[in-house]
Each structure stands twice: as structure tokens, then as C-alpha cells.
Amino acid sequence: MTNSGGTPFCGKPTPKSYAVNTISMIRFMKQQRGLMLIIIALMLGMLLAALDQTIVSTALPTIVSDLGGLEQLSWVVTGYMLASTVSTPLWGKLGDQYGRKGLFIAAIVIFLIGSALCGLSQTMGQLIAFRSLQGLGGGGLMVLAQAIVGDVVSARDRGKYQGFFGGVFAVSSVIGPLLGGLFVDHLSWHWVFFINLPIGVVALFVIAAVLPGTSKRTKHKIDYAGIVLLGGATSCLVLMTTWGGQTYAWSDPVIIGLIVAAVVMVGLWAFVETRAKEPVLPLHLFKLRVFTMTSLVGFVVGFGMFGALTYLPLFMQVVYGVSATASGLHLLPMMVGTLGMSILSGQLIAKTGKYRIYPILGTAIATVGMFMLSRLTETSSTLTMSIDLLVLGCGLGLVMQVLVIAVQNAVGFEDLGVATSGATFFRSIGGSFGVAVLGSVFTSRLNDDLSQVVATTQLPPGFDPAQVQADPTIIQTLPANLQSEFLHVYADSIAQVFTVATPIMAVAFVLSWFIPEEKLRETTKAVDIGEGLGATSAERNSLAEVERGLVRLADKRLRRDFYVKLGAENGLLDLPPESIWVLTRLQDAGWLMAEELAARADVTRQEGRPYVDRLIEQGLVRRSTDGHSLRLTPQGDVKAEELLQSCRQTLRELVADWGPRPELEQLIDELSPQLLGSPTDRP
């Protein structure tokens, strides 16, 4: 039975078996290489879209110096964020309905065209318009990349790859400002956008050549009217906050028209949502205190984070006179604090099941951080600023991820998907408002301070104070006494941004106390770091949202002596876990060749032989007459089915808190055979 001298999984190999096994091995290796190429291309696409949320921040002072239009600076960030956020649900629904490959290619093309045009922009108006086009493609990249993973990766490996994509968000949030500074200092600000072209082209060709064109299609009643009205109302409100009191007086017909248009569109949106079969944001969610409170807190958190990211590089480059690269380095404490606290809070929540304390602590710490930043002056040290930023980042990190967890835990199964995307939607819109509103605060204070300087200070002949607004770097060419005056003006104007943001963040602290603590569902504990940090979430339905959490939890369970437990539960105590794994791998496989089994186990045939021999000795597995294939005996089929049922029961326990639902039972039936006997969890 041990077949001494033969191959580990089978008997003595024959020339025919070598040929068949070699073909099988080659096919297996090609599949793996193809999959890795797809994953790399998807990650590149998502990296580009995620980076463009933060990479521009350190380039903005140089862009303003080149193109002018300091009062429009905020829209370089806001245009991208609004377009990507509003288009997210549309990309997700269209991908489900018409297939994701073609749409992902279209998103790459739109993003690359937008990137090229941004790099070629000659005016601030052109740059803002092309940033919006770039954001439209970026929203598709982020949503569809995550969705495609579910099409091409087995259920057992999805948790691992979802973690990779979460890492992309985390990495981009940390290195984005630094990369932007490096490109500005060593190339030009245009390369902040041009760098997307070669990387995007590689991703485009790989996806076109390797990604399968077929995927499961889902029919949707897309809420086009709801998407357009919600996006239009948001844009009007952001324009109103940007222009009001600056470009136009608050009583100007343009501002009044924007307010009226926003109110009308919100009313129409509410009317449309009550009649839409698949509303982009169901109104009944706002009846839930958890959803309303977390949406408001998320709005303020986005407000603070992206407002800080936009205006701090301007402070550092103009007031401190540091390079763009150095300004990116100075932002690292904030981003590291955000990432570190997001990871820590996620781990603590998964371990304790408690989450309410984190948004309370986080908003309190973030409020303190905002206040500390409001005390910055032109004489403050970089160490002081780094400490301030670290405090702010730690506060934001404690909040961002927890808000999504609280929402997922509070809603029913039917609203899980749309509530998750809704929670991240408000954080993204908050970022857009934050950049716009704080931009208006900065511009207003700058104009007032400049007027005072002009009225009280002797200026050089021919010097136009408006030049300081158009090109802040001109301050460095002024006489020392004037230079200090104008540096104080800029420092005071940017400090005013954080003075205004401090009480707004304090409001979030008050609101966070109204988030109730409820028992945490098991699948909700499987936190997603990427969505906690990213400005745009995936657009998943409720079933896919549960599957995401279930796969991640199963990934952990199947690595913790799971096959030992399976054997003990089914009367196979005398078999090692490696033999149990082989038994589950052979279920419903018919005759399976030794080479393929060894390749999937990632072992040599000699290493695998003893575990198969144990199964043969117990009559659970038999060899083919030619000695190069294996299959289960009738007794082995029975035991393999018992193991599968035990796995199903484990998964049922993980989703039991969603209640009995036919679609969840079907999901468990589909996942269980894929999870057992996977190469990933081989003992």
C-alpha cells in the first residue's frame, strides 16, 4: 500500500504519466502567472486613482505660482473628489450589468486622457476641468478593480487579495504627498500627472490581453436621476461655499441661484428616491440614528483630513520656505498616525467587539490636533508642527474605519451594501466641502491681512500686492522687513483655516456620543483598512458585503488548526491534518493526478506521500490501475461529505446574526467546497 519507491501520491510513474502530469503542471503554472498579471494590473490601476487624491497636495503651491488663481486652488482637489465620489455607484452598477472588463478599460482610458490634459493645462480653469475628468475615470478604477477581484480570484484567496488592495489605499495615503513633492522638485509639477501615463498604459494592455471577458451579470434598475440630482446638488453647494463672499457677494444672483438650485435638486432627489427600485441612497436609512450620526461625523472627519492635506503644504513651502519634497516629508506624521491608529482600532474592535469609544476618543483627539495647528506661526518649529500633525492623524485614524463598522452593524441585511457605500460617500463629500470651505476662509483672511499690510507698510515702487496672491514665491524676493510682514500674512491666513476647523471638529465630538453601542456581528469584525482610509469605497451589494467579511473570517479560522478540529469532529482523530486536507481536496474531483495534487499542496511528491498512504491504509482513497491518479473510495466520499458539512456549519455560525436567509445559505453552499482543500490553507 505504501508503494515504496513510487511517487508520493501514486505508484511508480510511467512515461505516459510524466507527459500527462507535465501538461497539467504547465497549465496550472500558466493560470497562476495569468492571475498574478491581472492582480498586478488591477493594483496599478487602483494605485493611480488612490494616489491622485493626495499626490497633488504638495504640488499645489508650485501650480499656483505657475498658473495663478490662488482663490481657485481648492477646486484642483475638490473637482477630482466630487467626480470620483458621485460616479462611484454608476460605475459599480454598470459593471454588474454589462461586464467589468470593458468598463475597466474605459475607466483607464478616461483617467489617462484626464491625466495627460492635466499635465498640459495652461490655466487653472483648464486644470480644474481636466481634474474632474480624471476623477470620473478614477472612481471607476477604484470600484471596478475591487469588483474584478471577485471574478478572477477563488473564494479562499479573496481575503488575501482584498488585504493587498487595502494596502494600496494605505500606502497611497502615506506616500502620495511625498511623491508629489519629489516630482515637483526634480522634474516639474506636470509630472505629477504625466507619471500616470506609462503606468496606466501597462495596466491597460495587461487587462486587455489577460483578463477574461466573461463575468456574472446582474440586472439593475440604475437610479440615473438620483445620481445626477445628488451630484448636482452637491456641486451647487460646494460652488456656493467657494464663491460666496469671495468671487461674488452673498446677495449676488449667482449665489442665490446656486442655493435655489441646490434646494430644488435636493427636493427632487428625495422625491425620486422614494420611487426608485434601487435608490442610490435610500431615505429610510436616515431614520436610523446610527446612520445619521456616523454620516455627520464622517462628513466632518473628511472635512478636516482633506482640508489639512490641502493647505498645510502651502504653509510649509511659503512660510517655512521648504521644498515640495520636504513638505511631503513633514506630512508623514499625520499620515502615519492615521494609518497606525486605523490598524490598531481595527484589531481592538475585532478582539473585543466594542467600537463606540473610538469615535469619541478620535474626534476629541482630532479637535485638540486642529486647535494645536491653529496656533502655528511663522516662528513655530517644524518639530512643533510634526507633533501637531501626529495628534491630528491619530485622532482621524481612530474614527474613520469605525464609522463604517458601526453602520454595517446597525442596518438590516437588505440595506448593508448601500449603507456601507453611503457612509463612505458622506466622508468623501465632507472632504470636498472641507477643501472648498476652508479655501474660502483662507482667501478671505489673506485678502484682509494683505489690505492691512498695504495700508500700513511702505511698499517698493512698482510692487503690486496682488502678485503675492498670484505667486506666493515672490515673497522670497522682497526686502527682509517686507518679507517678514508677508510671511506673517500667509501664516495667519492658514492658521485661520484650522481656527475655523477646530469648532467644526468639536461638533463631531458631540455627535459621536450619540452613536449607540450594539453587539457586533461576526462578519462586521472583518475590518477593511483600505476602505477606512480611501475617499471612495467599493460599490458592493449586501450579499457581496457579507461574503467579504465571511471570507476574511474563514481565512483566519482555516489557518488555526482547522483541519485538526475537522478530523476530531468526524471521527478521524488518528489522521494527521495533512491527510484531512488531501481528503477534502479529492472530494468531487474524480481521478486526480499526483502532479496536480502536489502542485496545489506546494510540496514535493516525496513530502506528500506519507499522508496519502495513511488514507489508502484506512480505505478512504485508492489508486488507479496505472498508478498515477487518485480518487476517493465510497467510504472516503462519505467522510469527505461529513467534513464539508462541518465546514458549512462553521460558516453558518459566522453569519447566524444576520438571521436565516436563503441567499446566505446558498452563499455558504457555494463557498464551502472552495474553501476546503485550498492550497492557501494547506497544513
XYZ file of C-alpha atoms in Angstrom:
683
model
C 0.000 0.000 0.000
C 2.867 2.355 0.728
C 4.227 1.612 -2.746
C 7.811 2.116 -1.675
C 9.957 3.670 -4.353
C 6.980 5.146 -6.199
C 5.722 8.704 -6.313
C 4.304 10.064 -3.079
C 0.698 10.408 -4.139
C 0.656 7.433 -6.517
C 2.551 4.435 -7.657
C 5.606 4.133 -9.867
C 5.454 6.777 -12.627
C 5.200 5.762 -16.265
C 6.305 7.717 -19.349
C 2.639 8.422 -20.095
C 2.050 9.712 -16.569
C 5.045 12.025 -16.860
C 3.639 13.514 -20.088
C 0.136 13.957 -18.698
C 1.399 15.380 -15.414
C 3.753 17.784 -17.208
C 0.897 19.142 -19.318
C -1.231 19.551 -16.191
C 1.602 21.312 -14.394
C 2.233 23.689 -17.294
C -1.472 24.530 -17.467
C -1.550 25.192 -13.721
C 1.524 27.438 -13.836
C 0.120 29.440 -16.753
C -3.094 30.035 -14.839
C -1.141 31.274 -11.835
C 1.017 33.611 -13.932
C -2.057 34.985 -15.695
C -3.784 35.608 -12.384
C -0.781 37.435 -10.937
C -0.560 39.654 -14.026
C -4.233 40.566 -13.636
C -3.835 41.312 -9.934
C -0.762 43.486 -10.554
C -2.592 45.414 -13.293
C -5.638 45.936 -11.053
C -3.445 47.128 -8.200
C -1.647 49.549 -10.524
C -4.978 50.966 -11.650
C -6.197 51.397 -8.099
C -2.865 52.854 -7.004
C -3.091 55.555 -9.671
C -6.622 56.534 -8.662
C -5.867 56.472 -4.925
C -2.613 58.419 -5.289
C -4.318 61.219 -7.180
C -6.369 62.015 -4.078
C -3.216 63.069 -2.199
C -0.298 63.420 -4.620
C -1.400 66.866 -5.799
C -1.354 68.468 -2.339
C 2.391 69.198 -2.203
C 2.401 70.359 -5.837
C -0.354 72.962 -5.361
C 1.885 75.870 -4.282
C 4.043 75.397 -7.379
C 0.982 75.043 -9.608
C -0.435 78.293 -8.218
C 2.904 80.028 -8.789
C 2.888 78.868 -12.414
C -0.781 79.195 -13.366
C -2.011 81.777 -10.842
C -5.521 81.577 -9.425
C -4.824 81.095 -5.719
C -8.534 81.570 -4.996
C -9.280 78.522 -7.197
C -6.688 76.285 -5.566
C -9.254 74.232 -3.635
C -11.009 73.132 -6.815
C -7.953 71.256 -8.040
C -8.659 68.837 -5.179
C -12.437 69.221 -4.996
C -13.019 68.638 -8.709
C -11.330 65.234 -8.576
C -13.020 64.140 -5.353
C -16.523 65.182 -6.398
C -16.300 63.463 -9.778
C -14.917 60.215 -8.368
C -17.385 60.123 -5.460
C -20.545 60.862 -7.432
C -19.650 58.454 -10.242
C -18.880 55.540 -7.908
C -22.383 53.992 -7.752
C -22.804 54.349 -11.502
C -19.558 52.505 -12.276
C -20.478 49.739 -9.852
C -23.978 49.164 -11.226
C -22.877 49.333 -14.876
C -20.073 46.859 -14.167
C -22.555 44.385 -12.691
C -24.908 44.774 -15.606
C -22.671 44.942 -18.665
C -19.445 43.237 -17.571
C -16.450 44.760 -15.871
C -13.616 44.260 -18.351
C -14.845 46.749 -20.939
C -15.801 49.296 -18.316
C -12.477 48.967 -16.510
C -10.654 49.588 -19.785
C -12.900 52.622 -20.380
C -12.114 53.919 -16.869
C -8.360 53.577 -17.522
C -8.673 55.429 -20.842
C -10.711 58.264 -19.282
C -8.255 58.528 -16.407
C -5.234 58.625 -18.740
C -6.816 61.234 -21.027
C -7.619 63.337 -17.973
C -4.065 62.900 -16.659
C -2.484 63.941 -19.948
C -4.709 67.005 -20.241
C -3.997 67.979 -16.614
C -0.278 67.893 -17.337
C -0.772 70.056 -20.419
C -3.009 72.623 -18.705
C -2.122 76.274 -19.267
C -4.676 77.859 -16.925
C -6.173 76.980 -13.565
C -9.602 76.673 -15.187
C -8.307 74.040 -17.604
C -6.632 72.125 -14.792
C -9.822 72.052 -12.706
C -11.908 70.833 -15.651
C -9.422 68.099 -16.554
C -9.078 67.060 -12.896
C -12.825 66.433 -12.894
C -12.454 64.263 -15.993
C -9.593 62.419 -14.314
C -11.742 61.901 -11.206
C -14.512 60.394 -13.310
C -12.113 57.704 -14.505
C -10.543 57.356 -11.056
C -13.878 56.469 -9.486
C -14.267 53.626 -11.967
C -10.736 52.368 -11.351
C -11.230 52.049 -7.601
C -14.673 50.468 -7.730
C -14.157 48.074 -10.621
C -10.689 46.889 -9.559
C -12.096 45.587 -6.293
C -15.101 44.030 -8.021
C -12.952 42.237 -10.627
C -11.010 40.507 -7.852
C -14.193 38.623 -7.016
C -14.452 37.495 -10.642
C -10.941 36.110 -11.047
C -9.834 35.003 -7.568
C -11.119 31.911 -5.802
C -13.193 32.454 -2.675
C -10.416 31.047 -0.498
C -7.892 33.628 -1.706
C -10.137 36.691 -1.818
C -9.377 37.689 1.751
C -5.664 37.798 0.981
C -6.067 39.850 -2.180
C -8.600 42.182 -0.571
C -5.901 42.816 2.020
C -3.466 43.683 -0.769
C -5.893 46.221 -2.184
C -6.448 47.673 1.262
C -2.683 48.040 1.471
C -2.721 50.046 -1.763
C -5.014 52.607 -0.133
C -2.824 52.718 2.963
C 0.426 53.115 1.004
C -1.008 55.781 -1.299
C -2.250 57.856 1.633
C 1.249 57.873 3.144
C 3.471 58.289 0.088
C 1.181 60.459 -2.069
C 2.276 63.854 -0.703
C 5.923 62.763 -0.688
C 5.830 61.608 -4.317
C 4.155 64.831 -5.365
C 6.966 66.795 -3.777
C 9.652 64.673 -5.406
C 8.191 65.166 -8.885
C 7.886 68.922 -8.386
C 11.459 69.315 -7.137
C 13.221 67.012 -9.582
C 11.028 67.249 -12.702
C 8.063 69.647 -12.726
C 4.502 69.770 -11.421
C 3.323 68.484 -14.803
C 4.876 65.094 -13.966
C 2.503 64.677 -11.050
C 0.023 63.852 -13.823
C 2.305 62.576 -16.597
C 3.639 59.760 -14.391
C 0.212 58.143 -14.656
C 0.605 57.580 -18.394
C 3.282 54.836 -18.594
C 1.901 53.001 -15.558
C -1.664 53.250 -16.828
C -0.716 52.040 -20.302
C 0.905 48.924 -18.805
C -2.234 48.215 -16.788
C -4.386 48.822 -19.860
C -2.530 46.335 -22.077
C -2.384 43.652 -19.381
C -6.105 43.913 -18.647
C -6.998 43.897 -22.352
C -4.809 40.853 -23.038
C -5.197 38.696 -19.942
C -8.445 39.490 -18.121
C -11.278 37.136 -19.161
C -14.176 38.946 -20.769
C -16.895 36.897 -19.144
C -18.277 37.623 -15.697
C -21.531 37.071 -13.904
C -24.045 39.710 -14.970
C -26.634 41.235 -12.637
C -29.544 43.285 -13.942
C -30.105 46.609 -12.192
C -32.638 49.400 -12.292
C -29.988 52.100 -12.207
C -31.031 55.257 -10.396
C -29.680 57.671 -13.008
C -31.912 60.515 -11.850
C -30.880 60.055 -8.235
C -27.171 60.043 -9.125
C -27.441 63.180 -11.302
C -29.577 65.115 -8.809
C -27.416 64.197 -5.823
C -24.244 65.086 -7.698
C -25.757 68.326 -8.989
C -26.985 69.431 -5.556
C -23.610 68.676 -4.010
C -21.762 70.592 -6.716
C -24.028 73.617 -6.277
C -23.452 73.658 -2.527
C -19.684 73.344 -2.925
C -19.667 76.155 -5.506
C -21.778 78.296 -3.199
C -19.371 77.841 -0.296
C -16.384 78.511 -2.592
C -17.696 81.654 -4.306
C -19.857 83.139 -1.554
C -18.318 86.255 -0.047
C -15.262 85.956 -2.319
C -15.885 85.850 -6.040
C -19.493 87.000 -5.523
C -21.272 88.710 -2.658
C -23.655 86.506 -0.678
C -26.528 88.579 -2.047
C -25.364 88.188 -5.653
C -27.860 86.472 -8.016
C -25.254 83.792 -8.802
C -25.018 82.700 -5.143
C -28.763 82.922 -4.639
C -29.249 80.898 -7.817
C -26.879 78.193 -6.578
C -28.741 77.977 -3.256
C -32.114 77.741 -5.007
C -30.798 75.157 -7.465
C -29.372 73.050 -4.627
C -32.638 73.151 -2.668
C -34.689 72.252 -5.730
C -32.396 69.366 -6.658
C -32.392 68.007 -3.088
C -36.199 68.096 -3.115
C -36.338 66.349 -6.486
C -33.774 63.816 -5.314
C -35.864 62.986 -2.241
C -38.926 62.568 -4.482
C -37.036 60.329 -6.922
C -35.540 58.153 -4.162
C -38.966 57.253 -2.786
C -39.874 55.777 -6.184
C -36.593 54.283 -7.353
C -36.353 50.475 -7.248
C -32.647 50.678 -6.405
C -32.137 54.151 -4.896
C -28.583 55.416 -4.742
C -29.178 56.405 -1.105
C -32.496 55.209 0.421
C -34.171 57.855 2.556
C -35.266 55.370 5.214
C -31.616 54.975 6.253
C -31.759 58.444 7.787
C -34.375 57.177 10.242
C -31.594 55.134 11.838
C -29.739 57.170 14.440
C -26.533 55.242 13.793
C -26.527 56.021 10.082
C -27.380 59.683 10.550
C -24.817 60.265 13.290
C -22.000 58.356 11.600
C -22.708 60.160 8.316
C -22.436 63.532 10.052
C -19.282 62.543 11.925
C -17.787 61.084 8.732
C -18.586 64.305 6.888
C -16.661 66.337 9.468
C -13.731 63.894 9.537
C -13.379 64.109 5.752
C -13.696 67.884 6.096
C -10.747 68.007 8.476
C -8.467 65.480 6.804
C -8.546 66.822 3.258
C -8.619 70.431 4.395
C -5.387 69.841 6.297
C -3.771 67.976 3.416
C -4.556 70.806 1.009
C -3.362 73.849 2.949
C -0.505 72.595 5.103
C 1.901 72.175 2.135
C 1.167 75.792 1.214
C 2.083 76.840 4.758
C 5.306 74.863 4.746
C 6.504 75.889 1.293
C 5.616 79.577 1.560
C 6.136 80.305 5.263
C 8.951 77.878 6.068
C 10.457 78.051 2.596
C 10.985 74.286 2.392
C 10.983 72.310 -0.838
C 7.953 70.432 -2.109
C 9.648 67.164 -1.161
C 10.317 68.381 2.368
C 6.689 69.464 2.730
C 5.656 65.934 1.821
C 8.003 64.554 4.466
C 6.533 66.916 7.055
C 3.063 65.482 6.351
C 4.213 61.951 7.163
C 3.449 62.177 10.914
C -0.188 62.858 10.122
C -0.496 60.024 7.617
C 1.437 57.548 9.777
C -0.738 58.448 12.764
C -3.890 57.912 10.704
C -2.717 54.563 9.352
C -1.374 53.313 12.676
C -4.494 54.152 14.666
C -6.731 52.689 11.942
C -4.908 49.376 12.189
C -4.850 49.420 15.994
C -8.519 50.310 16.390
C -9.496 47.639 13.852
C -7.598 44.968 15.745
C -9.054 46.023 19.088
C -12.586 46.051 17.697
C -12.163 42.579 16.210
C -10.844 41.315 19.549
C -13.294 42.995 21.948
C -16.381 43.580 19.823
C -16.594 47.139 21.223
C -16.430 50.158 18.938
C -18.283 53.178 20.389
C -15.358 54.540 22.390
C -13.110 55.014 19.341
C -15.032 57.755 17.501
C -15.465 59.596 20.818
C -11.729 59.444 21.569
C -10.792 60.060 17.958
C -12.873 63.203 17.469
C -11.650 64.545 20.825
C -8.003 63.997 19.855
C -8.590 65.394 16.346
C -10.186 68.515 17.846
C -7.094 69.018 20.002
C -4.900 68.483 16.925
C -6.841 71.103 14.952
C -6.519 73.558 17.816
C -2.770 72.936 18.042
C -2.404 73.607 14.306
C -4.363 76.851 14.675
C -1.548 78.108 16.954
C 1.117 77.777 14.257
C 3.001 80.943 13.335
C 5.907 81.769 11.053
C 8.241 81.216 14.036
C 6.897 77.783 15.031
C 9.413 74.944 14.761
C 8.966 72.009 12.430
C 9.054 69.714 15.475
C 6.037 71.531 16.908
C 4.190 71.152 13.632
C 5.090 67.451 13.382
C 3.685 66.817 16.862
C 0.517 68.728 15.948
C 0.099 66.662 12.789
C 0.718 63.395 14.606
C -2.018 64.251 17.113
C -4.457 65.118 14.324
C -3.599 61.944 12.391
C -4.052 59.702 15.421
C -7.463 61.237 16.062
C -8.607 60.773 12.467
C -7.319 57.188 12.403
C -9.402 56.251 15.440
C -12.566 57.482 13.730
C -12.530 56.776 10.008
C -12.748 52.999 9.943
C -15.055 52.671 12.952
C -17.821 54.676 11.296
C -18.199 52.093 8.531
C -18.227 49.283 11.106
C -20.962 50.981 13.135
C -23.159 51.440 10.064
C -22.711 47.864 8.882
C -23.601 46.613 12.318
C -26.802 48.677 12.600
C -28.598 48.124 9.295
C -30.538 45.102 8.096
C -29.177 42.716 5.508
C -31.151 44.275 2.651
C -29.505 47.689 3.264
C -25.994 46.516 4.083
C -24.403 47.289 0.721
C -25.970 50.684 0.104
C -25.469 51.772 3.736
C -21.751 50.949 3.551
C -21.259 52.976 0.380
C -23.432 55.742 1.868
C -21.199 56.039 4.931
C -18.082 56.494 2.811
C -19.976 58.817 0.443
C -20.515 61.346 3.218
C -16.855 61.191 4.229
C -15.854 61.911 0.628
C -18.337 64.761 0.269
C -17.090 66.126 3.582
C -13.597 66.211 2.093
C -14.889 68.174 -0.898
C -16.681 70.670 1.339
C -13.699 70.909 3.664
C -11.321 71.892 0.899
C -13.828 74.373 -0.551
C -14.974 75.992 2.713
C -11.524 76.198 4.239
C -10.280 77.589 0.932
C -12.790 80.417 1.225
C -11.679 81.045 4.816
C -8.038 81.163 3.725
C -8.665 83.502 0.791
C -10.850 85.846 2.841
C -8.317 86.143 5.660
C -5.466 86.566 3.174
C -7.259 89.437 1.429
C -8.000 91.164 4.742
C -4.445 90.783 6.018
C -2.948 91.967 2.726
C -5.142 95.057 2.821
C -3.828 95.902 6.274
C -0.231 95.429 5.169
C -0.738 97.642 2.125
C -2.365 100.331 4.251
C 0.340 100.408 6.946
C 3.565 99.451 5.164
C 5.755 101.305 2.681
C 5.946 99.135 -0.458
C 8.753 99.231 -3.050
C 7.984 101.330 -6.137
C 6.109 99.380 -8.773
C 5.336 96.469 -6.442
C 1.781 95.122 -6.829
C 0.489 93.312 -3.686
C -1.737 91.184 -5.935
C 1.437 89.451 -7.100
C 1.714 87.852 -3.666
C -1.616 86.110 -4.234
C -0.831 85.060 -7.783
C 2.672 83.794 -6.970
C 3.482 83.245 -3.260
C 7.139 82.512 -4.071
C 7.653 86.193 -4.896
C 7.761 86.849 -1.136
C 11.271 85.391 -1.060
C 12.499 88.226 -3.333
C 11.250 91.061 -1.089
C 13.370 93.037 1.385
C 13.707 91.386 4.788
C 11.230 93.642 6.600
C 8.557 93.211 3.918
C 9.276 89.519 3.661
C 8.527 89.001 7.356
C 5.286 91.012 7.005
C 4.013 88.889 4.123
C 5.138 85.634 5.716
C 3.114 86.582 8.775
C 0.130 87.252 6.492
C 0.335 83.759 4.997
C 0.922 82.073 8.345
C -2.021 83.899 9.886
C -4.299 83.060 6.941
C -3.547 79.348 7.052
C -3.771 79.250 10.850
C -7.247 80.750 10.454
C -8.190 77.669 8.429
C -7.586 75.482 11.475
C -9.157 78.007 13.824
C -12.409 77.573 11.884
C -11.972 73.789 11.589
C -11.499 73.338 15.360
C -15.103 74.026 16.455
C -16.387 72.045 13.475
C -14.393 69.031 14.645
C -15.705 69.662 18.171
C -19.233 69.286 16.772
C -18.224 65.826 15.533
C -17.060 65.023 19.068
C -20.504 65.922 20.423
C -22.262 63.929 17.697
C -20.095 60.859 18.318
C -21.656 60.466 21.773
C -24.988 59.724 20.059
C -23.599 56.657 18.244
C -25.041 53.706 20.203
C -23.066 50.610 21.177
C -24.615 47.391 19.862
C -23.427 43.816 19.805
C -21.075 43.459 16.876
C -21.931 40.989 14.131
C -19.238 38.451 13.347
C -18.748 39.408 9.701
C -18.589 43.092 10.653
C -15.467 42.388 12.694
C -13.581 41.685 9.457
C -12.500 45.292 9.033
C -11.165 46.727 5.793
C -8.252 49.125 6.327
C -8.395 50.296 2.712
C -11.973 51.483 2.833
C -11.301 53.134 6.157
C -8.608 55.301 4.572
C -9.798 55.675 0.996
C -12.047 58.511 -0.113
C -14.093 56.207 -2.305
C -15.424 52.798 -1.332
C -16.283 49.720 -3.287
C -19.846 49.522 -4.563
C -20.954 46.092 -3.323
C -24.408 44.654 -2.830
C -25.410 43.241 0.560
C -24.554 39.636 -0.308
C -21.103 40.608 -1.564
C -20.542 42.658 1.586
C -21.311 39.650 3.807
C -19.132 37.452 1.604
C -16.209 39.860 2.045
C -16.395 39.578 5.810
C -17.119 35.848 5.758
C -14.145 35.046 3.548
C -11.816 37.069 5.750
C -13.034 35.366 8.899
C -12.836 31.946 7.268
C -9.319 32.782 6.146
C -8.309 33.106 9.798
C -10.313 30.096 11.002
C -8.882 27.750 8.371
C -5.339 28.662 9.410
C -5.839 27.871 13.109
C -5.701 24.074 13.322
C -8.955 23.896 11.396
C -8.167 20.503 9.853
C -7.291 19.075 13.253
C -10.720 20.171 14.506
C -12.448 18.795 11.428
C -10.824 15.420 11.915
C -11.762 15.327 15.598
C -15.394 16.237 14.852
C -15.740 13.475 12.258
C -14.004 10.509 13.890
C -10.655 10.890 12.135
C -8.511 11.518 15.199
C -5.818 9.103 14.025
C -5.220 11.034 10.787
C -2.818 13.991 10.612
C -4.257 17.318 9.383
C -2.312 16.941 6.133
C -4.282 13.779 5.347
C -7.552 15.554 6.168
C -6.580 18.286 3.723
C -5.938 15.732 0.965
C -9.313 14.117 1.692
C -11.148 17.413 1.235
C -9.108 18.202 -1.857
C -10.156 14.956 -3.547
C -13.872 15.460 -2.958
C -15.826 15.535 -6.232
C -12.514 15.601 -8.113
C -12.891 12.183 -9.725
C -9.485 10.863 -10.671
C -6.880 13.479 -9.726
C -3.305 13.219 -10.950
C -0.463 13.178 -8.445
C 1.420 16.035 -10.059
C -1.537 18.377 -9.835
C -2.212 17.442 -6.196
C 1.436 18.023 -5.293
C 1.468 21.360 -7.123
C -1.656 22.540 -5.300
C -0.182 21.446 -1.976
C 3.070 23.235 -2.850
C 5.122 20.225 -1.740
C 7.327 17.671 -3.416
C 5.735 14.331 -4.191
C 8.042 12.698 -1.678
C 6.810 15.017 1.076
C 3.175 14.305 0.320
C 3.401 10.545 0.024
C 3.028 9.540 3.734
C -0.240 11.419 4.131
C -1.829 9.782 1.109
C -0.601 6.386 2.254
C -2.456 6.850 5.553
C -5.676 7.464 3.663
C -5.137 4.403 1.497
C -4.468 2.257 4.554
C -7.840 3.284 6.016
C -9.695 2.573 2.794
C -10.600 6.204 2.120
C -8.551 6.663 -1.071
C -7.500 4.316 -3.880
C -5.015 4.491 -6.733
C -5.745 3.945 -10.387
C -4.514 0.757 -12.039
C -1.802 2.648 -13.914
C -0.617 4.102 -10.591
C -0.600 7.829 -11.378
C -4.038 9.010 -10.233
C -6.061 9.037 -7.017
C -9.722 9.169 -6.127
C -11.932 8.700 -3.074
C -13.466 5.339 -2.233
C -17.206 5.206 -1.344
C -16.180 5.330 2.321
C -13.923 8.285 1.538
C -16.813 10.056 -0.206
C -18.892 9.730 2.952
C -16.134 11.123 5.159
C -15.374 13.959 2.740
C -19.068 14.918 2.746
C -19.065 14.931 6.550
C -16.052 17.244 6.520
C -17.822 19.535 4.063
C -20.912 19.652 6.283
C -18.741 20.589 9.260
C -17.258 23.431 7.243
C -20.751 24.594 6.255
C -21.784 24.619 9.892
C -18.771 26.739 10.818
C -19.721 29.282 8.156
C -23.358 29.252 9.255
C -22.290 30.215 12.745
C -20.386 33.201 11.352
C -23.463 34.598 9.546
C -26.111 33.467 12.048
C -26.516 37.010 13.401
C -27.926 38.118 10.029
C -30.831 35.729 10.542
C -31.913 32.808 8.345
C -31.840 33.910 4.709
C -31.950 31.707 1.587
C -29.287 33.780 -0.171
C -26.881 33.326 2.731
C -27.484 29.587 2.764
C -26.754 29.495 -0.959
C -23.589 31.537 -0.391
C -22.407 29.026 2.224
C -23.105 26.126 -0.137
C -21.029 27.831 -2.838
C -18.151 28.846 -0.597
C -17.661 25.682 1.462
C -16.279 23.459 -1.344
C -13.994 26.298 -2.467
C -12.639 26.946 0.997
C -11.824 23.358 1.923
C -8.702 21.851 0.419
C -7.395 25.164 -0.845
C -3.649 25.478 -1.477
C -3.625 28.522 0.812
C -4.586 26.656 3.972
C -2.547 23.506 3.484
C -1.374 22.421 6.983
